[in-house]
Short mmCIF file of C-alpha atoms and ligand atoms in Angstrom, two decimals:
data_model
loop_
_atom_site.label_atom_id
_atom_site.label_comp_id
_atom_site.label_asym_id
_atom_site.label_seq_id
_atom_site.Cartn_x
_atom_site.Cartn_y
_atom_site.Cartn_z
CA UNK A 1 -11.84 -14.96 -0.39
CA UNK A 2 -13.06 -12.10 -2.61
CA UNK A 3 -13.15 -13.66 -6.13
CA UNK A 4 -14.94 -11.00 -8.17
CA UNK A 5 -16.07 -7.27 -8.65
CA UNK A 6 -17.46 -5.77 -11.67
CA UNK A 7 -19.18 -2.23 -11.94
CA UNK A 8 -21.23 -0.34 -14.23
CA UNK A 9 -20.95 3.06 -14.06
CA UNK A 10 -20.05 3.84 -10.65
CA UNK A 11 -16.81 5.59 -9.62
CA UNK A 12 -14.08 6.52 -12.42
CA UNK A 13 -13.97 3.87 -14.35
CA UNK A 14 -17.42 3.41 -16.77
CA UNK A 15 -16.63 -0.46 -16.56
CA UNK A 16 -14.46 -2.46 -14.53
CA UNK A 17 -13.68 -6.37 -13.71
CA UNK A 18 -11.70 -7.31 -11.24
CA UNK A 19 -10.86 -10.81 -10.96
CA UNK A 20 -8.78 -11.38 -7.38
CA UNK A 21 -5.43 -13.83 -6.69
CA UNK A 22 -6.27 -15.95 -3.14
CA UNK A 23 -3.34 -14.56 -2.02
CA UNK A 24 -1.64 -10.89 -2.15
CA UNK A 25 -3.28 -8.26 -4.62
CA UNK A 26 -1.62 -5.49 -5.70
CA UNK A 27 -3.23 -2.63 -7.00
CA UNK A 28 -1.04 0.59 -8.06
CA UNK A 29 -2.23 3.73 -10.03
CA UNK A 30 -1.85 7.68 -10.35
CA UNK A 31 -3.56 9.80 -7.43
CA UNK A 32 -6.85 10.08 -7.92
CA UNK A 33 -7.63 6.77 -10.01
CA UNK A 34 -9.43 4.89 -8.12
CA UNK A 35 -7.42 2.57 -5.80
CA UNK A 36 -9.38 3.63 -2.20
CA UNK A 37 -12.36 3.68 -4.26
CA UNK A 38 -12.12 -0.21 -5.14
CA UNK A 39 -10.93 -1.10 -1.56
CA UNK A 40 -13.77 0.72 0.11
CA UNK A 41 -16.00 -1.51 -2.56
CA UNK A 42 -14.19 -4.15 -1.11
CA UNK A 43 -14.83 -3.76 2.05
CA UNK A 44 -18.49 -3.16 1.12
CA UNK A 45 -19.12 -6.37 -0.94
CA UNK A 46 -17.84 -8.56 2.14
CA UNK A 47 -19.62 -6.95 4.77
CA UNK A 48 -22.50 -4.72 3.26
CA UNK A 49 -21.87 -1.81 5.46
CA UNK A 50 -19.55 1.34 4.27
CA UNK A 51 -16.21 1.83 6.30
CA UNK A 52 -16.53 5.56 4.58
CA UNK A 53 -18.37 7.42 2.49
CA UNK A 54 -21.09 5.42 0.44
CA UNK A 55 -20.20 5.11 -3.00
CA UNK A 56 -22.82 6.98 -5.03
CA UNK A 57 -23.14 6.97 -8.82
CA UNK A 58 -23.39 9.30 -11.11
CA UNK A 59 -26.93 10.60 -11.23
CA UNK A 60 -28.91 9.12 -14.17
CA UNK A 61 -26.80 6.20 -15.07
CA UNK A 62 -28.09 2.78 -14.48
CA UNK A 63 -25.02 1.70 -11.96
CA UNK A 64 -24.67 -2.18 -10.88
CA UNK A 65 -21.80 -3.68 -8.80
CA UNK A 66 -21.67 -7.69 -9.07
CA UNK A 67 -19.45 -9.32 -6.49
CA UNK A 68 -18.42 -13.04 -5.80
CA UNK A 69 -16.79 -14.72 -2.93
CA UNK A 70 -15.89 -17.88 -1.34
CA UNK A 71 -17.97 -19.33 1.83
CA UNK A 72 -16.82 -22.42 3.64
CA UNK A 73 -19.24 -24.48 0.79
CA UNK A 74 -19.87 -24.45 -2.45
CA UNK A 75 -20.59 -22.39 -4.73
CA UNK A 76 -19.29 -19.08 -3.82
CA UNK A 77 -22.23 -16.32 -2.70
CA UNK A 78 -22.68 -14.00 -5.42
CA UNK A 79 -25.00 -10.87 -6.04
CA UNK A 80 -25.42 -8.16 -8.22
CA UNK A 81 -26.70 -5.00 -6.56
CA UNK A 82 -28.09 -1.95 -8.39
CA UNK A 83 -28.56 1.75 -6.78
CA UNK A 84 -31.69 2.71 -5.81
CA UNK A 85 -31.33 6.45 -5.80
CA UNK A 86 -34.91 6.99 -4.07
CA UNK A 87 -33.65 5.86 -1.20
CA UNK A 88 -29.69 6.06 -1.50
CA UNK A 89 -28.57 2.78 -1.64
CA UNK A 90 -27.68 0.10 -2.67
CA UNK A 91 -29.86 -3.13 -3.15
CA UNK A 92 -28.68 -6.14 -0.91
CA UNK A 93 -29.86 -9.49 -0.88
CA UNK A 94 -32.92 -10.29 1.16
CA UNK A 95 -32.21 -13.43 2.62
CA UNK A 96 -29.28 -13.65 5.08
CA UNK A 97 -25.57 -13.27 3.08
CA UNK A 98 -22.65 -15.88 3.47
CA UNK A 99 -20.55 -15.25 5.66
CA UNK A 100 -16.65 -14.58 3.64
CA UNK A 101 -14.33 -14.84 7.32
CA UNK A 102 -13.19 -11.94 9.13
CA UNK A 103 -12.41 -8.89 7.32
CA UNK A 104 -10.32 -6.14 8.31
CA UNK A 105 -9.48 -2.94 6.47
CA UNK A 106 -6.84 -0.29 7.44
CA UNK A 107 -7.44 2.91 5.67
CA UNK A 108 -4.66 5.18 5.08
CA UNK A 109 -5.75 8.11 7.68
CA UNK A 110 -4.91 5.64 10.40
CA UNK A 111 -9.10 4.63 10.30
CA UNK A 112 -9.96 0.65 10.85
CA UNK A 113 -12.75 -1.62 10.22
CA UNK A 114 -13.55 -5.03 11.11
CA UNK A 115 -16.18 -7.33 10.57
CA UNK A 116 -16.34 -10.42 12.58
CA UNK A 117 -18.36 -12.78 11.53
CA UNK A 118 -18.85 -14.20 15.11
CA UNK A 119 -19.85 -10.52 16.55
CA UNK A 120 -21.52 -8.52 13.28
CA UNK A 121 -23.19 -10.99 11.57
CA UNK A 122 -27.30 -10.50 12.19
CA UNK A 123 -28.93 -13.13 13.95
CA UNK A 124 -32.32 -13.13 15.10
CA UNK A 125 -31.56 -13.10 18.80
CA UNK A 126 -29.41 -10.09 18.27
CA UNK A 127 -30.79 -7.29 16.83
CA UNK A 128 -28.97 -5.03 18.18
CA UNK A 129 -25.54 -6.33 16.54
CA UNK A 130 -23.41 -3.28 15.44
CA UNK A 131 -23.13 -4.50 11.65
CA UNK A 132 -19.25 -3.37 11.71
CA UNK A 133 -16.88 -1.99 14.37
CA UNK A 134 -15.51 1.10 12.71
CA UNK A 135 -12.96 3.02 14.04
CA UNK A 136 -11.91 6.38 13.33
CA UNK A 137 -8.34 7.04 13.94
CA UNK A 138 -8.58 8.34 17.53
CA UNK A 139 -10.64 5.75 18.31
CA UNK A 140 -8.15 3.18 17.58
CA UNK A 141 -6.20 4.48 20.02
CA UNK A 142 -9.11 5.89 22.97
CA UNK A 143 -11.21 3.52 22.29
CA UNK A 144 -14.57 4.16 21.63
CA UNK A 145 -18.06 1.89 22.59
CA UNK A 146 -17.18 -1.25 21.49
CA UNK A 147 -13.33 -0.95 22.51
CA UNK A 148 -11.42 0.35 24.98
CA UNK A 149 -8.47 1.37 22.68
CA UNK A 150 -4.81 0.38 22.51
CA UNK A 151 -3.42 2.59 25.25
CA UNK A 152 -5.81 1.17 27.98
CA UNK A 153 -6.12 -1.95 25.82
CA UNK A 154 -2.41 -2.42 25.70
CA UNK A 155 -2.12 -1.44 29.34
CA UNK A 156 -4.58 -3.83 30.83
CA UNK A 157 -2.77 -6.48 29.07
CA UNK A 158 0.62 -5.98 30.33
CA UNK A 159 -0.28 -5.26 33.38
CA UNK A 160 -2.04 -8.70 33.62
CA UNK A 161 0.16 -10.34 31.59
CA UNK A 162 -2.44 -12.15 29.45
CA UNK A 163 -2.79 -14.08 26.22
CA UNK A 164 -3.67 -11.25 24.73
CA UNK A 165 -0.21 -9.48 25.47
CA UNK A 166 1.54 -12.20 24.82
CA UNK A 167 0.03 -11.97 21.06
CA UNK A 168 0.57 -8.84 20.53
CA UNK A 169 4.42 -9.08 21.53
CA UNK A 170 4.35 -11.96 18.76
CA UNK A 171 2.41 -9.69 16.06
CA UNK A 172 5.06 -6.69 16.88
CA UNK A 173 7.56 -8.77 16.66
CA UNK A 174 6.36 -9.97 13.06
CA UNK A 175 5.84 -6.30 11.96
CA UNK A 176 9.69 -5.60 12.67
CA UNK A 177 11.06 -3.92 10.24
CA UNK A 178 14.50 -6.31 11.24
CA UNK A 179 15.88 -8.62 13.97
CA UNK A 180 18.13 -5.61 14.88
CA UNK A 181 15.37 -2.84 15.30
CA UNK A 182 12.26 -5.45 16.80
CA UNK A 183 9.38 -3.48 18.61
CA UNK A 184 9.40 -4.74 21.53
CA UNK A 185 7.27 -3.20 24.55
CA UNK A 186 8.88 -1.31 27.24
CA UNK A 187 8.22 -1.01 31.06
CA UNK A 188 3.83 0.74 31.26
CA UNK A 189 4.77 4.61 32.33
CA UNK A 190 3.16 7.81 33.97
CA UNK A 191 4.10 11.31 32.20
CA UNK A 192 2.69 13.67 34.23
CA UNK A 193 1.73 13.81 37.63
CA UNK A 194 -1.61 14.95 36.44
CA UNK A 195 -2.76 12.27 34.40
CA UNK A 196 -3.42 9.15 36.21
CA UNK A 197 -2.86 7.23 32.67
CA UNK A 198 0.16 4.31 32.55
CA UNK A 199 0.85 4.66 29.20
CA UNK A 200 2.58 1.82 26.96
CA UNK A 201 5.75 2.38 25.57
CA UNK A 202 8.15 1.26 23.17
CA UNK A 203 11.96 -0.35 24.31
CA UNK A 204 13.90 2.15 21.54
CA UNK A 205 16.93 0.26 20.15
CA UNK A 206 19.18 3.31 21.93
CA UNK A 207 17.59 1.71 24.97
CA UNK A 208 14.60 4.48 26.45
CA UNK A 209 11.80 2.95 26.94
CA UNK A 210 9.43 6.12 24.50
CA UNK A 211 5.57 6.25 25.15
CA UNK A 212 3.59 4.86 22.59
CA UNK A 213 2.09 8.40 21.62
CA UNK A 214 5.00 9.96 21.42
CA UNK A 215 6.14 7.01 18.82
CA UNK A 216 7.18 8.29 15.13
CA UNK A 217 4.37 8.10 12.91
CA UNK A 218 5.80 4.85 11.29
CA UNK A 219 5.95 2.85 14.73
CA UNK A 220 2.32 4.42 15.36
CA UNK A 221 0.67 3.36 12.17
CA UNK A 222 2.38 -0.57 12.73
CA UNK A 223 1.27 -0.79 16.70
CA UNK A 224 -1.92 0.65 15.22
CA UNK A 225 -2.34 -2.44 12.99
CA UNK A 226 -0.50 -4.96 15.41
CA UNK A 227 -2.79 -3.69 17.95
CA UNK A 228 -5.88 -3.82 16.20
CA UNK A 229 -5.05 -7.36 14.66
CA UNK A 230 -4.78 -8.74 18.08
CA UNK A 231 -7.69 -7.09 19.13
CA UNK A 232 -9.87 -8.40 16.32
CA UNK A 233 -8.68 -11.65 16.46
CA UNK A 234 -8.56 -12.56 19.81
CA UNK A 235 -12.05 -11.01 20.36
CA UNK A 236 -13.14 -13.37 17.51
CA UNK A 237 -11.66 -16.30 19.41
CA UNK A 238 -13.47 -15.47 22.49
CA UNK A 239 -16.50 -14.62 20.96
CA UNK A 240 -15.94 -18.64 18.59
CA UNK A 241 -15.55 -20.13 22.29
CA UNK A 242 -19.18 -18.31 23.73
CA UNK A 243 -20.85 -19.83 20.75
CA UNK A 244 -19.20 -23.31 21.03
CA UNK A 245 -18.01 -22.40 17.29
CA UNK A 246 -14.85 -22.77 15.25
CA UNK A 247 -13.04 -19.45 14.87
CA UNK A 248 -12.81 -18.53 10.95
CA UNK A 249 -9.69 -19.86 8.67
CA UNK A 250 -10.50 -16.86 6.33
CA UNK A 251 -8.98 -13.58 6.86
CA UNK A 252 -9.37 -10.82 4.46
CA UNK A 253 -6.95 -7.84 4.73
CA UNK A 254 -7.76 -4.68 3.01
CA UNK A 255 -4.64 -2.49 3.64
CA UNK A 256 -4.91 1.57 1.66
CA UNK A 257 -0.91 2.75 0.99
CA UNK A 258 0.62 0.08 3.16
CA UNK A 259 3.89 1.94 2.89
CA UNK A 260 2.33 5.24 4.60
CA UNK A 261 4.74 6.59 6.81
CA UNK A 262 7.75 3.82 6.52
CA UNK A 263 11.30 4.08 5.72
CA UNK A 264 12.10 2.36 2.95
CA UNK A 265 14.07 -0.44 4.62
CA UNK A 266 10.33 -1.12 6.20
CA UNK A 267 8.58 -0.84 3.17
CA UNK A 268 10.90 -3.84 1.60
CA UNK A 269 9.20 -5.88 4.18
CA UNK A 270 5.93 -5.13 5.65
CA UNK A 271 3.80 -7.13 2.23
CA UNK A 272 5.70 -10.22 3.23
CA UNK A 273 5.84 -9.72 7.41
CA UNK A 274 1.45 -9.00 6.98
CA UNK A 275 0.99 -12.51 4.95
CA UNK A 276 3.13 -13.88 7.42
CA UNK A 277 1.58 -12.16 10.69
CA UNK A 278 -1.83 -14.56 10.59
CA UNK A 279 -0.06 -17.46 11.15
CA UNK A 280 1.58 -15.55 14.36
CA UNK A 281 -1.91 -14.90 15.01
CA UNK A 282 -3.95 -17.88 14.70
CA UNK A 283 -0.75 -20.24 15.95
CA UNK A 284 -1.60 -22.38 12.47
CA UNK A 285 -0.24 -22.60 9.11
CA UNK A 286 -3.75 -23.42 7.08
CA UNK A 287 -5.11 -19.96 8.13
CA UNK A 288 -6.53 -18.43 4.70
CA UNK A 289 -4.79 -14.80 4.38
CA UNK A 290 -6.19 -12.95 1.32
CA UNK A 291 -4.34 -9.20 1.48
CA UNK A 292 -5.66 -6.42 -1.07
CA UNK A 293 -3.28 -3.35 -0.79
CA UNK A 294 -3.30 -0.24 -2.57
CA UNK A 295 0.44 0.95 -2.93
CA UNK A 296 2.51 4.29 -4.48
CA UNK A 297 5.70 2.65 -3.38
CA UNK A 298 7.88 0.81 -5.83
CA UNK A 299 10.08 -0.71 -2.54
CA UNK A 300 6.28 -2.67 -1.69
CA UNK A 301 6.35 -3.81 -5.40
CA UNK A 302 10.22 -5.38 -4.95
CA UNK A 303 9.50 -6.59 -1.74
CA UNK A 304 7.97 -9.40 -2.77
CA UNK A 305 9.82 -10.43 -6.00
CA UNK A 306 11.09 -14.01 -4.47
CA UNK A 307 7.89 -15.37 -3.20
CA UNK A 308 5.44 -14.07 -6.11
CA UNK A 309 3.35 -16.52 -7.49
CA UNK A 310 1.41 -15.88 -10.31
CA UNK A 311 -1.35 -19.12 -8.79
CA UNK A 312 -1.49 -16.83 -6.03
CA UNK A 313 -0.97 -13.36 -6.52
CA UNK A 314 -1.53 -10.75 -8.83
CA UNK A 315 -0.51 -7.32 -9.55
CA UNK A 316 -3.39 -4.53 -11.01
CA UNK A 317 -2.70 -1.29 -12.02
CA UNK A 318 -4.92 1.48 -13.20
CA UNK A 319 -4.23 4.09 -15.72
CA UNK A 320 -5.60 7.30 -17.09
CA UNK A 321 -5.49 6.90 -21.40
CA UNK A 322 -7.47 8.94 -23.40
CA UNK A 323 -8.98 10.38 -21.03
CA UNK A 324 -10.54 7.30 -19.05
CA UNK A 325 -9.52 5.20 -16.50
CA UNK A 326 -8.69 1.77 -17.00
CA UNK A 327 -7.43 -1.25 -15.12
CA UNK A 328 -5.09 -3.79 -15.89
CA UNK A 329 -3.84 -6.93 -14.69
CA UNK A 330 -0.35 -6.50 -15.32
CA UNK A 331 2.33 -9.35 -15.52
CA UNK A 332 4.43 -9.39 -12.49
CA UNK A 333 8.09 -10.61 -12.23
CA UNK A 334 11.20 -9.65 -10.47
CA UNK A 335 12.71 -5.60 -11.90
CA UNK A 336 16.85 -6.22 -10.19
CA UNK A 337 17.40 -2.52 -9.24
CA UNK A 338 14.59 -0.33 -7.13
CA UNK A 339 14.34 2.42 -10.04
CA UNK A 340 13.41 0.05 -12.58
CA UNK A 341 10.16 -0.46 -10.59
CA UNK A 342 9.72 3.18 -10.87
CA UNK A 343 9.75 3.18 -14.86
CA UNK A 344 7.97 0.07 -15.08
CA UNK A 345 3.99 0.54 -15.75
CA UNK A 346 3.47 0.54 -12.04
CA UNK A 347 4.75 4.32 -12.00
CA UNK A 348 5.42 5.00 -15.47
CA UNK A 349 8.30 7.97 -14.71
CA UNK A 350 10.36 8.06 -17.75
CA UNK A 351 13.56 8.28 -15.56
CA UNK A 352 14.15 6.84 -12.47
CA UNK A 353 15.41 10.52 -11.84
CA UNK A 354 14.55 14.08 -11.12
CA UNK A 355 12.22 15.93 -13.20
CA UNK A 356 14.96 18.10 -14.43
CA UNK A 357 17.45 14.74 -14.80
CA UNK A 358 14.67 13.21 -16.66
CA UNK A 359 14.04 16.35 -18.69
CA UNK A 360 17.78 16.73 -19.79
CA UNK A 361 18.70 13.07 -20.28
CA UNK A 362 15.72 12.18 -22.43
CA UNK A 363 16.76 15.97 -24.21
CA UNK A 364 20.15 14.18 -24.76
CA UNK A 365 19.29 11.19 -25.72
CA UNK A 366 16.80 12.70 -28.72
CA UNK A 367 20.25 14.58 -29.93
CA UNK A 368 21.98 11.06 -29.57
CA UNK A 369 19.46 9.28 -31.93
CA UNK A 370 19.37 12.31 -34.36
CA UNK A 371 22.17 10.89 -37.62
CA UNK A 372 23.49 14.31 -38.13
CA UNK A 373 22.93 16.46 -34.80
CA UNK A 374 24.12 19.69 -35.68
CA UNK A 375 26.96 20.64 -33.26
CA UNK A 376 24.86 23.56 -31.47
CA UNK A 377 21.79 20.84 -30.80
CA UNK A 378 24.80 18.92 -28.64
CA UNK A 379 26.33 21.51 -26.97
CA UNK A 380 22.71 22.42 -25.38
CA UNK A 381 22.01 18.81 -24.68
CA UNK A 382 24.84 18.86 -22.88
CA UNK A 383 24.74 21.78 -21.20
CA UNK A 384 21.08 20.98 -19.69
CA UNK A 385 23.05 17.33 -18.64
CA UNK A 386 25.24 19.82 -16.69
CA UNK A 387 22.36 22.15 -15.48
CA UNK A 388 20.51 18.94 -14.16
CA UNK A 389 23.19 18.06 -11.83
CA UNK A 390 23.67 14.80 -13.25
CA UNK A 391 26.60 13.23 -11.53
CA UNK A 392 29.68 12.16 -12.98
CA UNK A 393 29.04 8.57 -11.61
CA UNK A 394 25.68 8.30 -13.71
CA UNK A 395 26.12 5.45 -16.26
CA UNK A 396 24.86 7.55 -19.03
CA UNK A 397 27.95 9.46 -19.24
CA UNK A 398 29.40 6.76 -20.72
CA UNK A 399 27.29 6.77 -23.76
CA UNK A 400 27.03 10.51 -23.97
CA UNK A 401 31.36 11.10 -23.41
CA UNK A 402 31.69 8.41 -26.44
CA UNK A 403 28.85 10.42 -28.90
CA UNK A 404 31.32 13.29 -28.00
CA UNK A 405 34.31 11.65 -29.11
CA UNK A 406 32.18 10.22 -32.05
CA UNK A 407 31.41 13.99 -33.28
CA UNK A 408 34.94 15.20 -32.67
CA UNK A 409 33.33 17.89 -30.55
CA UNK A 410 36.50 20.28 -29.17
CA UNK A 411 36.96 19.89 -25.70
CA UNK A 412 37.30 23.62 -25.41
CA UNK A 413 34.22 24.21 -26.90
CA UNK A 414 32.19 21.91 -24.32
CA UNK A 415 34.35 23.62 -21.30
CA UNK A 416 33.30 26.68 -22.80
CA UNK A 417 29.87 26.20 -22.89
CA UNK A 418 29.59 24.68 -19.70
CA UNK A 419 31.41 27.67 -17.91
CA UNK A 420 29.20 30.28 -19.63
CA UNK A 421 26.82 31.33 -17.02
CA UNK A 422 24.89 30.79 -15.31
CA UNK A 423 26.47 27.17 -15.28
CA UNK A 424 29.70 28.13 -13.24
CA UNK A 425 28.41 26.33 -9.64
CA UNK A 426 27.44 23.26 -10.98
CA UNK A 427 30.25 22.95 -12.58
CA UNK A 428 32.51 23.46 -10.34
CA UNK A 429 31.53 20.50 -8.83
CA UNK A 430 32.06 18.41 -11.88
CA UNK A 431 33.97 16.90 -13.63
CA UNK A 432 34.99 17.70 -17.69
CA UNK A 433 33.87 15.03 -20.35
CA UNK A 434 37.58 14.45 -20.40
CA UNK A 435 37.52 13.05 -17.14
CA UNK A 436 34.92 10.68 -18.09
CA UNK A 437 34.69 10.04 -21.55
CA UNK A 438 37.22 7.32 -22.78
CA UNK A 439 39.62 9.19 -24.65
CA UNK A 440 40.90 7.29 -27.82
CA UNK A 441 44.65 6.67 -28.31
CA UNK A 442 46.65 9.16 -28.98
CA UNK A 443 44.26 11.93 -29.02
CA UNK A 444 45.03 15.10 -27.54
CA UNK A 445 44.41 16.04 -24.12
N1 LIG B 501 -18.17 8.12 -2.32
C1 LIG B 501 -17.89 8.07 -3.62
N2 LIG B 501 -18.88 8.00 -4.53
C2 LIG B 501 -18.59 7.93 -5.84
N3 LIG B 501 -17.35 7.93 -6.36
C3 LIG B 501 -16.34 8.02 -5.51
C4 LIG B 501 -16.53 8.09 -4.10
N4 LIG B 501 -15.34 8.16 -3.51
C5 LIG B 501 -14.42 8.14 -4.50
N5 LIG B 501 -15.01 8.05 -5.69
C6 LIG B 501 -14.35 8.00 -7.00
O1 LIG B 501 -13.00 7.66 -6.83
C7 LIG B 501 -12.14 8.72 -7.29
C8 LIG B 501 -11.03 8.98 -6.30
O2 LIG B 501 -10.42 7.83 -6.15
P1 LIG B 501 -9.57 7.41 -4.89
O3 LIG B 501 -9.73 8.27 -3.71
O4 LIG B 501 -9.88 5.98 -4.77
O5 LIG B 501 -8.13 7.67 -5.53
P2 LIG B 501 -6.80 6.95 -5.18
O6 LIG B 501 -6.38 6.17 -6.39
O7 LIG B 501 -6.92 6.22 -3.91
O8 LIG B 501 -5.86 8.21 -5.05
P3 LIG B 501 -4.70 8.53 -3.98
O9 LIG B 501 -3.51 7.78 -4.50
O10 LIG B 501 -4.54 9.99 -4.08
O11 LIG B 501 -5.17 8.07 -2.67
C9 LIG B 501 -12.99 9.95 -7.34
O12 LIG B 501 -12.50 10.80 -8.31
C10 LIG B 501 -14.36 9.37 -7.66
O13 LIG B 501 -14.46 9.14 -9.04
MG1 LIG B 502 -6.26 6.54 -2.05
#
């Protein structure tokens, strides 16, 4: 497992540590901060080759990037690598590295990596060894020299009914989004008379059987990674077998935006269903999944709330203050409601609301904590309430119909402000203060 990175100077933060959980790693963060940046250094610090871009740093600073992880013995390969800008890169150990398992990394425009430690690693007798197989996204799903792709991949399979398909029916089924809407493959098909292809296809729960390409971007980006899991691993198996080896207990899963594309009922369980899916995969239960996952969404934050364990998992989230970037291991535990993830530090909104709900509650609520808000400061809070749309089942009408009461404000006077234009549509559509506010006893109506 990846225990350790720490930089100096490169990328945006001027220093960073990282210290990784064995398990699940979180890592959450404004556009822009930094989070593909630290997987693609990742990636980099397990297998010494760049999925991307190479990181480069800033010209004239002295950059490092130490890195530690776990090999099958003790103690854990470390290095620290500086950048030699004469010759654009970065300094690697001479003598041969450890080897950390099989590494995979799923970037979010639908790219993959993997590193197999049974087909990449340099030996001697081979040269020639690619030093990563990196595919772009096309070439997930064409293939490209080292692959022949899902769709003829996929295809062969079926048609032959081998291990291989078998596995992959297993790994789909894992990736489900439910027991009600299960991937399941549907009969191989031609679509034109033209092209000689038999494509795969999907069984659709309204019972067509849909070609793969023509799959919603959600199915395609999960049959990209069930696909590509099989691939790897059963091509690492094979490969074990040829070299009278063990296959690796190690997997380490670099996922970018692991929600891309999902519906949210998916999002609340692809974290747990990929943690789960290497078991499917290696038919054991002491396989060694470490997942690192970059995330915007706050339904992949919730969706692991019951089986969080701070021995195995951790949560870091990186911030812009004052003007720098910083990252944080933050303490994890379980939110209750979905919008509470979205105010927490993961997301830091202010409201789990519009901008212009946000805007007008947190308006009326500086009018609510004023001790003598003039009655003009409360009639525009609460006509930018109304503007705002929010609705009359909101919870902080309550508060706000009750600071009404509190400050005796006439009825008429609140109707009449909120029917003054240009107010009229939205409120039409809802209801008075008297409708919601608790009225005392005997008050007029
Ligand atoms: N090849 C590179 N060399 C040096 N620095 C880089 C490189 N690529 C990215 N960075 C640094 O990372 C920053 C961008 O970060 P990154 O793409 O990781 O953001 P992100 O948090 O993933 O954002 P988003 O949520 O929009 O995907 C850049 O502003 C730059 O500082
Ligand atoms: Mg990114």
């Amino acid at each position: 497992m990846l225990e350790t990175i720490r930089l100096k100077n490169v990328g945006p933060v001027p220093q960073l540590a990282m210290d990784f959980a064995p398990r699940l790693n979180l890592i959450t963060g404004d556009n822009g901060l930094g989070k593909s940046f630290l997987l693609d250094l990742a990636w980099w610090t397990l297998t010494r080759t760049w999925a991307r871009e190479t990181i480069i740093p800033l010209p004239g600073s002295k950059a490092e990037i130490f890195f530690r992880y776990t090999k099958k013995t003790q103690p854990p390969y470390e290095f620290k690598s500086t950048y030699d800008a004469g010759r654009t890169r970065w300094t690697v150990k001479q003598s041969r590295p450890a080897i950390p398992g099989l590494i995979l990394y799923a970037q979010v425009d639908g790219g993959f990596s993997v590193w197999d430690p049974m087909r990449n690693y340099w030996t001697d007798d081979a040269p020639d060894r690619p030093n990563a197989f990196l595919f772009k996204p096309d070439e997930v799903w064409r293939g490209n020299e080292f692959c022949k792709g899902l769709l003829d991949d996929w295809a062969l399979w079926q048609a032959g009914n081998d291990m291989s398909f078998k596995v992959l029916k297993q790994v789909l089924g894992a990736l489900s989004p439910s027991a009600d809407e299960l991937l399941i493959p549907g009969d191989l098909r031609k679509l034109s008379v033209k092209d000689p292809q038999r494509y795969p296809t999907l069984r659709m729960p309204y019972g067509e059987d849909v070609a793969v390409i023509h799959a919603s971007a959600g199915m395609r980006r999960v049959i990209a990674l069930a696909y590509l899991l099989t691939w790897a691993w059963q091509e690492h198996v094979e490969s074990a077998k040829l070299r009278s080896e063990n296959p690796t207990r190690e997997i380490i899963f670099l996922v970018d935006e692991i929600e891309g594309h999902l519906h949210p009922r998916w999002q609340r369980c692809i974290v747990p269903a990929l943690l789960k899916v290497m078991d499917v995969l290696t038919s054991s239960h002491n396989s060694k999944v470490q997942l690192i996952t970059a995330t915007h969404s706050p339904l992949v934050l919730a969706s692991v709330e019951s089986e969080f364990d701070a021995e195995k998992d951790t949560w870091f989230d990186l911030d812009l203050e004052q003007k720098q970037v910083t990252l944080r291991k933050r303490p994890y535990f379980p939110r209750g409601e979905i919008g509470n993830w979205l105010v927490s530090e993961a997301f830091d909104l202010k409201e789990p609301r519009s901008l212009e709900g946000e805007q007008a509650i947190r308006a009326a609520q500086a009018v609510l904590d004023e001790s003598k808000p003039t009655t003009k400061a409360i009639e525009a809070a609460d006509k930018g309430l109304r503007r705002a749309g929010i609705p009359d089942i909101d919870p902080f009408w309550v508060s706000w119909g009750y600071f009404m009461q509190k400050h005796k404000l006439d009825k008429s006077e609140v109707v009449r402000a909120a029917n003054s234009p240009p107010l009229k549509k939205a409120r039409a559509t809802k209801p008075t203060i008297k409708a919601i506010r608790p009225t005392k006893p005997g008050a007029k109506s």
